[in-house]
Amino acid sequence: MAEKFHTELKNLKAETLEMAHLGRFMLRTAVDALIRQDNELAVSVVAKKEEIHTMEVRLEEHCYHLIALNQPMAKDMRVIACTLKVITASLRIGRYGKVIANIVKKISDQPHIANLMTIPHMADLVIEMIDDAIEAYEKDSIEEISDFSARDDTIDSLRESIFREGITYMMEDLKSITRCTNYILVARYLERCADHACKIAENVHYMETGERIEIH
Amino acid sequence: MSESAIITTNDVNLWYNGKRALDSVSMSIPKNKVTALIGPSGCGKSTLLRCFNRLNDLIDHVKITGEITLDDENIHALGTDVVMLRKKVGMVFQKPNPFPKSIYENVAYGPRVHGVKDKAELDKIVEQSLRHAAIWDEVKDRLNDSALGLSGGQQQRLCIARTLAVEPEVILMDEPCSALDPIATAKIENLIELLKQDYTVIIVTHNMQQAARVSDYTGFMYLGKLIECGKTVQIFEHPKEELTENYITGRFG
């Protein structure tokens, strides 16, 4: 019985990783669509909305079934607790991808202001954090997430700088308001995605050690 | 454990015919709490439980070293009255074992042995004990019927009532639900929760979910050793020892 349960737990993790990669893919593709002003690419991201939502429902149900039928304890329980958080975080990351893709649809007909400021760089850093959080979950390791606090600080500073830069451009040129407002929103969404990566990291830490930490 | 201890064991070792069954067990059992002992078959949990009221004395070729105290008194000290010890430390076994007597006589038996003769007082003890064991309402109209006519779950609660009748401080339970169906099990588990207000309960169980549900503290034993002992929530959420982790997640045992 224990063997069957552990096989199912492995399968659950593998499927959750698939969902995490989908969320990450939606965000990455949305940012690429923004950079390239590629409307079609943006539409393809929005089209993934149903898929990721269906995965969320199915995987959560899988978790609940495993709990109900096996009453997991210790690390097994912590794996499922962490998995539930990874599922939620992945959905949110994917949904921010969709929201950014919707912004792309609105502003892709106008040229970028200041080469999107530091948005592409910020996006790279956020996606690296998501990759590391997913890898930590996959490998049952906390090595990849040890510096998340400092990396999250960098993301917060970048959002702040995009906000200030955006305000400056808006004051200089009223026609830039729509685009700059959307850049500020994108920066905010990216920052939230980094927060979700931190949430995954916190839960992987709990999964591995049984201790709760908070990454600010 | 920070709570005040009612029983402590200090470096307890036990051999059956030269075969070691307990290996340097040191632990304390907190008062008015439920402590569960878990571990694979043959790990020594029942042996340890039976040490607390010296039930192992009844087995030939048993050697015990180390110290066990109840209320700070060494239970192996010369002059210890074992009958009084077993009055203070009652026991409920795996299989309900009522005497082939009436329900009333089962509960009155202990107090009688300890010298209670007055009928009114016995009546009071019987009612109180049956109430405490959450079986009074089911048997109050048939106290003179044979205890053997009760269901398994009722018999087990009767045995608990029989234990309570001599006013113990500690109740030892050795797999008290393993012969019962889920509903009878739930009744016993609810009862354990009520009992800890007045008594200290030590329960040996194979069922880890049961240990998690009913106990405040859990000790995990393996090959005669107490591997880890701590608050139940800690043991089942993040055990410190890898052996405990592997056992409670079903990787062995």
Coordinates of C-alpha atoms in Angstrom, one line a residue:
Chain A
M1 CA 0.0 0.0 0.0
A2 CA 2.8 2.4 1.0
E3 CA 4.5 1.6 -2.3
K4 CA 1.4 2.4 -4.3
F5 CA 1.0 5.6 -2.4
H6 CA 4.6 6.7 -3.0
T7 CA 4.2 5.9 -6.7
E8 CA 1.1 8.1 -6.8
L9 CA 2.9 10.8 -4.9
K10 CA 5.7 10.7 -7.5
N11 CA 3.1 11.0 -10.3
L12 CA 1.5 13.9 -8.6
K13 CA 4.8 15.7 -8.3
A14 CA 5.5 15.0 -12.0
E15 CA 2.2 16.4 -13.1
T16 CA 2.5 19.4 -10.8
L17 CA 5.9 20.1 -12.4
E18 CA 4.2 20.0 -15.8
M19 CA 1.7 22.6 -14.5
A20 CA 4.5 24.7 -13.1
H21 CA 6.3 24.6 -16.4
L22 CA 3.1 25.7 -18.2
G23 CA 2.7 28.7 -15.8
R24 CA 6.3 29.6 -16.4
F25 CA 5.9 29.2 -20.1
M26 CA 2.8 31.4 -20.2
L27 CA 4.7 34.2 -18.4
R28 CA 7.8 33.8 -20.5
T29 CA 5.8 33.8 -23.8
A30 CA 3.8 36.8 -22.7
V31 CA 6.9 38.8 -22.0
D32 CA 8.4 37.7 -25.3
A33 CA 5.2 38.8 -27.1
L34 CA 5.5 42.2 -25.3
I35 CA 9.2 42.6 -26.3
R36 CA 8.5 41.6 -29.9
Q37 CA 5.1 43.3 -30.1
D38 CA 3.8 40.0 -31.3
N39 CA 0.0 40.0 -31.1
E40 CA -0.4 36.4 -32.3
L41 CA 2.0 35.1 -29.6
A42 CA 0.0 37.0 -27.1
V43 CA -3.2 35.4 -28.3
S44 CA -1.6 32.0 -28.0
V45 CA -0.9 32.7 -24.3
V46 CA -4.4 33.8 -23.6
A47 CA -5.6 30.5 -25.2
K48 CA -3.7 28.5 -22.5
K49 CA -6.0 29.9 -19.8
E50 CA -8.4 27.0 -19.8
E51 CA -5.7 24.4 -19.9
I52 CA -3.9 25.6 -16.8
H53 CA -7.2 26.1 -14.9
T54 CA -8.2 22.5 -15.8
M55 CA -4.8 21.3 -14.5
E56 CA -5.3 23.2 -11.3
V57 CA -8.7 21.5 -10.6
R58 CA -7.4 18.1 -11.5
L59 CA -4.2 18.3 -9.5
E60 CA -5.9 19.7 -6.4
E61 CA -8.4 16.8 -6.5
H62 CA -5.6 14.4 -6.8
C63 CA -4.0 15.9 -3.6
Y64 CA -7.3 15.7 -1.8
H65 CA -7.8 12.0 -2.8
L66 CA -4.3 11.1 -1.7
I67 CA -5.0 12.8 1.7
A68 CA -8.4 11.2 2.1
L69 CA -7.3 7.7 1.1
N70 CA -3.8 7.5 2.7
Q71 CA -3.7 10.0 5.6
P72 CA -0.1 10.9 4.8
M73 CA 2.3 11.9 7.6
A74 CA 5.7 13.6 8.0
K75 CA 7.4 14.3 4.6
D76 CA 4.6 12.7 2.6
M77 CA 2.2 15.1 4.2
R78 CA 4.6 18.0 3.7
V79 CA 5.0 17.1 0.0
I80 CA 1.3 17.3 -0.5
A81 CA 1.0 20.5 1.5
C82 CA 3.8 22.0 -0.6
T83 CA 2.3 20.6 -3.9
L84 CA -1.0 22.4 -3.2
K85 CA 0.9 25.7 -2.8
V86 CA 2.9 25.0 -6.0
I87 CA -0.3 24.4 -7.8
T88 CA -1.8 27.7 -6.7
A89 CA 1.4 29.7 -7.4
S90 CA 1.8 28.1 -10.8
L91 CA -1.8 29.1 -11.7
R92 CA -1.2 32.6 -10.5
I93 CA 2.0 32.9 -12.5
G94 CA 0.2 31.6 -15.6
R95 CA -2.6 34.0 -15.1
Y96 CA -0.2 37.0 -14.8
G97 CA 1.2 35.7 -18.1
K98 CA -2.3 35.9 -19.6
V99 CA -2.9 39.4 -18.1
I100 CA 0.4 40.6 -19.6
A101 CA -0.6 39.0 -22.9
N102 CA -3.9 41.0 -22.9
I103 CA -1.8 44.2 -22.3
V104 CA 0.3 43.2 -25.4
K105 CA -2.9 43.0 -27.5
K106 CA -3.8 46.5 -26.4
I107 CA -0.4 48.2 -27.0
S108 CA 1.4 46.1 -29.6
D109 CA 0.5 48.6 -32.4
Q110 CA 2.5 51.4 -30.7
P111 CA 6.3 51.6 -30.5
H112 CA 8.1 50.9 -27.2
I113 CA 9.1 53.7 -25.0
A114 CA 12.7 53.5 -23.9
N115 CA 13.0 49.9 -25.1
L116 CA 10.5 48.8 -22.4
M117 CA 12.8 50.3 -19.7
T118 CA 14.2 47.4 -17.6
I119 CA 11.2 45.2 -18.1
P120 CA 13.0 42.5 -20.2
H121 CA 15.9 42.4 -17.6
M122 CA 13.4 42.2 -14.7
A123 CA 11.4 39.5 -16.5
D124 CA 14.6 37.4 -17.0
L125 CA 15.4 37.7 -13.3
V126 CA 11.9 36.7 -12.3
I127 CA 11.8 33.8 -14.6
E128 CA 15.1 32.6 -13.3
M129 CA 13.6 32.7 -9.8
I130 CA 10.6 30.7 -11.0
D131 CA 13.0 28.2 -12.7
D132 CA 15.0 27.8 -9.5
A133 CA 11.9 27.4 -7.3
I134 CA 10.5 24.7 -9.7
E135 CA 13.9 22.9 -9.7
A136 CA 14.1 23.0 -5.9
Y137 CA 10.6 21.4 -5.8
E138 CA 11.6 18.9 -8.4
K139 CA 14.9 17.9 -6.8
D140 CA 13.8 18.1 -3.1
S141 CA 16.6 20.6 -2.6
I142 CA 16.9 24.0 -0.9
E143 CA 20.2 24.9 -2.4
E144 CA 18.6 26.7 -5.4
I145 CA 16.5 28.9 -3.2
S146 CA 19.0 30.0 -0.5
D147 CA 19.5 33.5 -1.9
F148 CA 15.8 34.2 -2.7
S149 CA 15.5 36.9 -0.2
A150 CA 18.2 39.0 -1.8
R151 CA 16.9 38.3 -5.3
D152 CA 13.4 39.3 -4.2
D153 CA 14.8 42.6 -3.0
T154 CA 16.4 43.2 -6.4
I155 CA 13.0 42.6 -8.1
D156 CA 11.3 45.0 -5.7
S157 CA 14.0 47.7 -6.6
L158 CA 13.5 47.1 -10.3
R159 CA 9.7 47.6 -10.0
E160 CA 10.3 50.8 -8.1
S161 CA 12.7 52.1 -10.7
I162 CA 10.3 51.2 -13.6
F163 CA 7.6 53.1 -11.7
R164 CA 9.7 56.2 -11.4
E165 CA 11.0 56.0 -14.9
G166 CA 7.4 55.6 -16.2
I167 CA 6.2 58.6 -14.2
T168 CA 9.1 60.7 -15.7
Y169 CA 8.1 59.7 -19.3
M170 CA 4.4 60.3 -18.6
M171 CA 5.2 63.8 -17.3
E172 CA 7.3 64.5 -20.4
D173 CA 4.8 63.2 -22.9
L174 CA 1.1 62.8 -22.3
K175 CA 0.8 60.4 -25.3
S176 CA 3.0 57.9 -23.4
I177 CA 0.6 57.6 -20.5
T178 CA -1.2 54.5 -21.7
R179 CA 2.0 52.6 -22.5
C180 CA 3.9 53.7 -19.4
T181 CA 0.9 52.8 -17.2
N182 CA 0.9 49.4 -18.7
Y183 CA 4.6 49.0 -18.2
I184 CA 4.2 49.9 -14.6
L185 CA 1.4 47.3 -14.4
V186 CA 3.6 44.7 -16.1
A187 CA 6.4 45.5 -13.6
R188 CA 3.9 45.0 -10.8
Y189 CA 2.7 41.7 -12.2
L190 CA 6.3 40.5 -12.6
E191 CA 7.0 41.4 -9.0
R192 CA 4.0 39.4 -7.9
C193 CA 5.3 36.4 -9.9
A194 CA 8.6 36.7 -8.0
D195 CA 6.5 36.7 -4.8
H196 CA 4.9 33.5 -6.0
A197 CA 8.3 32.0 -6.7
C198 CA 9.2 32.9 -3.1
K199 CA 6.1 31.2 -1.9
I200 CA 7.1 28.1 -3.7
A201 CA 10.5 28.4 -2.2
E202 CA 9.1 28.8 1.4
N203 CA 7.0 25.7 0.9
V204 CA 9.9 23.7 -0.6
H205 CA 11.9 24.7 2.5
Y206 CA 9.0 23.4 4.7
M207 CA 8.7 20.3 2.6
E208 CA 12.4 19.5 3.0
T209 CA 13.0 20.6 6.6
G210 CA 9.6 20.8 8.4
E211 CA 10.5 24.3 9.4
R212 CA 8.6 27.4 8.2
I213 CA 10.5 30.4 6.9
E214 CA 9.4 33.7 5.5
I215 CA 11.2 35.2 2.5
H216 CA 10.7 38.9 2.4
Chain B
M1 CA 8.7 17.0 27.9
S2 CA 8.0 20.1 30.0
E3 CA 4.7 18.8 31.6
S4 CA 5.0 17.3 35.0
A5 CA 5.8 13.6 34.7
I6 CA 3.8 10.9 36.4
I7 CA 6.0 8.0 35.2
T8 CA 9.7 8.2 34.3
T9 CA 11.9 5.5 33.0
N10 CA 15.7 5.7 33.3
D11 CA 17.9 3.5 31.2
V12 CA 15.4 0.6 31.3
N13 CA 16.6 -2.7 29.8
L14 CA 14.7 -5.9 29.6
W15 CA 15.6 -9.4 28.6
Y16 CA 13.4 -12.4 27.9
N17 CA 15.4 -15.5 28.3
G18 CA 18.6 -13.6 27.6
K19 CA 17.1 -11.9 24.5
R20 CA 17.0 -8.2 24.8
A21 CA 13.6 -6.7 24.3
L22 CA 14.2 -3.2 25.7
D23 CA 17.4 -1.3 25.2
S24 CA 18.2 1.7 27.4
V25 CA 14.8 3.3 27.4
S26 CA 14.6 6.6 29.1
M27 CA 11.4 8.7 28.9
S28 CA 8.9 10.5 30.9
I29 CA 5.1 10.2 30.7
P30 CA 3.3 13.5 31.3
K31 CA 0.5 13.6 33.8
N32 CA -3.1 13.9 32.4
K33 CA -2.0 13.5 28.9
V34 CA -2.3 10.7 26.4
T35 CA 1.0 9.2 25.3
A36 CA 1.1 6.8 22.4
L37 CA 3.8 4.2 21.8
I38 CA 4.2 3.2 18.1
G39 CA 6.6 1.0 16.2
P40 CA 6.8 -2.1 14.2
S41 CA 5.8 -5.5 15.6
G42 CA 8.3 -6.8 18.1
C43 CA 9.8 -3.4 18.8
G44 CA 9.1 -3.6 22.5
K45 CA 6.2 -1.2 22.9
S46 CA 3.9 -3.7 24.6
T47 CA 6.8 -4.9 26.7
L48 CA 7.5 -1.3 27.8
L49 CA 3.8 -0.8 28.6
R50 CA 3.8 -3.9 30.7
C51 CA 6.8 -2.6 32.7
F52 CA 4.7 0.3 34.0
N53 CA 2.6 -2.0 36.2
R54 CA 5.1 -4.8 36.5
L55 CA 3.1 -7.2 34.4
N56 CA 6.3 -8.7 33.1
D57 CA 7.0 -10.0 36.6
L58 CA 4.5 -12.7 35.8
I59 CA 6.7 -14.1 32.9
D60 CA 9.5 -16.5 33.7
H61 CA 13.1 -15.7 32.9
V62 CA 12.7 -11.9 32.6
K63 CA 15.4 -9.6 33.7
I64 CA 14.9 -5.9 34.1
T65 CA 17.5 -3.3 34.8
G66 CA 17.2 0.5 35.1
E67 CA 14.7 2.5 37.1
I68 CA 11.0 3.2 36.6
T69 CA 9.3 5.7 38.9
L70 CA 5.6 6.3 39.5
D71 CA 4.9 9.6 41.4
D72 CA 8.7 9.8 42.0
E73 CA 8.8 6.3 43.7
N74 CA 10.7 3.5 42.3
I75 CA 8.2 0.7 41.4
H76 CA 10.9 -1.9 41.7
A77 CA 11.9 -0.8 45.2
L78 CA 11.9 -3.5 47.9
G79 CA 8.5 -3.5 49.7
T80 CA 6.6 -2.2 46.7
D81 CA 3.0 -3.5 46.9
V82 CA 2.5 -4.8 43.4
V83 CA -1.2 -5.1 43.9
M84 CA -1.4 -1.5 44.9
L85 CA 0.8 -0.6 41.9
R86 CA -1.6 -2.4 39.6
K87 CA -4.5 -0.5 41.3
K88 CA -2.8 2.7 40.5
V89 CA -1.8 1.6 37.0
G90 CA -4.7 -0.1 35.4
M91 CA -4.7 -1.9 32.1
V92 CA -7.0 -2.5 29.1
F93 CA -6.0 -5.3 26.7
Q94 CA -6.2 -5.8 23.0
K95 CA -9.1 -8.2 23.2
P96 CA -11.9 -7.3 25.5
N97 CA -11.7 -9.7 28.4
P98 CA -14.7 -9.3 30.7
F99 CA -15.2 -11.8 33.5
P100 CA -17.9 -14.4 32.8
K101 CA -20.1 -12.5 35.3
S102 CA -22.8 -9.9 35.2
I103 CA -22.0 -6.4 34.0
Y104 CA -22.4 -5.1 37.5
E105 CA -20.1 -7.8 39.0
N106 CA -17.4 -7.0 36.4
V107 CA -17.1 -3.5 37.6
A108 CA -17.7 -4.2 41.3
Y109 CA -15.0 -6.9 41.3
G110 CA -12.0 -4.6 41.8
P111 CA -13.4 -2.4 44.5
R112 CA -14.6 -5.6 46.3
V113 CA -11.1 -7.1 46.2
H114 CA -9.8 -3.8 47.6
G115 CA -12.2 -4.1 50.5
V116 CA -15.4 -2.1 49.6
K117 CA -18.3 -4.1 51.0
D118 CA -21.1 -1.6 51.3
K119 CA -23.7 -2.2 48.6
A120 CA -24.7 1.4 48.3
E121 CA -21.1 2.4 47.8
L122 CA -20.5 -0.3 45.3
D123 CA -23.6 0.8 43.4
K124 CA -22.2 4.3 43.3
I125 CA -18.8 3.1 42.1
V126 CA -20.4 0.9 39.4
E127 CA -22.6 3.7 38.1
Q128 CA -19.8 6.3 38.1
S129 CA -17.3 4.0 36.4
L130 CA -19.8 3.0 33.7
R131 CA -20.7 6.6 33.2
H132 CA -17.0 7.5 33.0
A133 CA -16.5 4.8 30.4
A134 CA -19.4 6.2 28.4
I135 CA -21.4 3.0 28.5
W136 CA -23.9 3.6 31.4
D137 CA -26.8 4.6 29.1
E138 CA -26.4 1.4 27.1
V139 CA -26.3 -1.0 30.1
K140 CA -28.1 0.7 33.0
D141 CA -31.2 -1.4 32.5
R142 CA -29.4 -4.7 32.3
L143 CA -26.7 -4.6 34.9
N144 CA -27.4 -8.1 35.9
D145 CA -27.1 -9.5 32.4
S146 CA -23.9 -11.4 31.5
A147 CA -21.1 -9.1 30.3
L148 CA -20.4 -11.7 27.5
G149 CA -23.7 -10.7 25.8
L150 CA -22.3 -7.2 25.1
S151 CA -20.9 -6.3 21.7
G152 CA -17.1 -6.2 21.3
G153 CA -17.0 -2.4 21.6
Q154 CA -19.3 -2.4 24.7
Q155 CA -17.2 -5.2 26.3
Q156 CA -14.1 -3.0 25.8
R157 CA -15.7 0.0 27.4
L158 CA -16.9 -2.3 30.2
C159 CA -13.3 -3.3 30.7
I160 CA -12.3 0.3 30.8
A161 CA -15.1 0.9 33.4
R162 CA -13.7 -2.1 35.4
T163 CA -10.3 -0.4 35.3
L164 CA -11.7 2.9 36.4
A165 CA -13.6 1.4 39.3
V166 CA -10.4 1.0 41.4
E167 CA -9.5 4.7 40.8
P168 CA -6.2 4.3 39.0
E169 CA -3.9 7.2 38.2
V170 CA -2.7 5.7 34.9
I171 CA -4.5 3.6 32.4
L172 CA -2.4 1.4 30.1
M173 CA -4.1 0.5 26.8
D174 CA -2.5 -2.2 24.7
E175 CA -4.1 -2.0 21.2
P176 CA -7.5 -1.3 22.7
C177 CA -9.3 -0.9 19.4
S178 CA -7.6 -3.5 17.2
A179 CA -10.5 -6.0 17.7
L180 CA -13.2 -3.4 17.2
D181 CA -15.1 -2.0 14.2
P182 CA -14.7 1.7 13.2
I183 CA -17.7 2.9 15.2
A184 CA -16.7 1.2 18.4
T185 CA -13.2 2.4 17.8
A186 CA -14.5 6.0 17.5
K187 CA -16.3 5.6 20.8
I188 CA -13.2 4.4 22.6
E189 CA -11.1 7.2 21.0
N190 CA -13.7 9.8 22.2
L191 CA -13.5 8.2 25.6
I192 CA -9.7 8.4 25.7
E193 CA -10.1 12.2 25.1
L194 CA -12.5 12.4 28.1
L195 CA -10.4 10.2 30.3
K196 CA -7.3 12.4 30.2
Q197 CA -9.0 15.0 32.2
D198 CA -8.7 12.7 35.2
Y199 CA -6.2 10.1 34.2
T200 CA -3.0 9.6 32.4
V201 CA -3.3 7.3 29.4
I202 CA -0.6 5.4 27.7
I203 CA -1.7 3.6 24.6
V204 CA 0.1 1.1 22.4
T205 CA -1.2 1.1 18.9
H206 CA -0.3 -0.3 15.5
N207 CA -2.6 2.3 13.9
M208 CA -0.6 5.5 13.4
Q209 CA -3.6 7.5 12.4
Q210 CA -5.1 6.5 15.8
A211 CA -1.9 7.6 17.6
A212 CA -2.1 10.9 15.8
R213 CA -5.7 11.4 16.6
V214 CA -5.8 10.5 20.2
S215 CA -2.4 11.3 21.7
D216 CA -0.6 14.4 22.9
Y217 CA 2.8 12.8 22.9
T218 CA 4.2 9.9 20.8
G219 CA 7.1 7.7 21.3
F220 CA 8.5 5.7 18.4
M221 CA 10.2 2.5 19.2
Y222 CA 12.4 0.3 17.1
L223 CA 14.3 -2.9 18.0
G224 CA 13.8 -2.3 21.7
K225 CA 15.0 1.3 21.6
L226 CA 13.0 4.5 22.0
I227 CA 14.1 6.2 18.9
E228 CA 12.2 9.5 19.3
C229 CA 9.7 10.9 21.7
G230 CA 7.9 14.2 21.5
K231 CA 4.7 16.1 20.9
T232 CA 2.5 14.1 18.6
V233 CA 2.2 17.0 16.1
Q234 CA 5.9 17.2 15.8
I235 CA 6.4 13.5 15.4
F236 CA 3.8 13.3 12.6
E237 CA 4.6 16.5 10.9
H238 CA 8.4 16.6 11.0
P239 CA 10.1 13.9 13.0
K240 CA 13.7 14.5 13.8
E241 CA 14.9 11.0 13.2
E242 CA 15.1 9.4 9.8
L243 CA 14.0 6.1 11.2
T244 CA 10.8 7.7 12.5
E245 CA 10.2 9.4 9.2
N246 CA 10.6 6.1 7.3
Y247 CA 8.3 4.2 9.7
I248 CA 5.5 6.7 9.8
T249 CA 5.5 7.2 6.0
G250 CA 5.2 3.4 5.6
R251 CA 8.7 2.8 4.1
F252 CA 9.2 0.0 6.5
G253 CA 7.3 -1.9 9.3

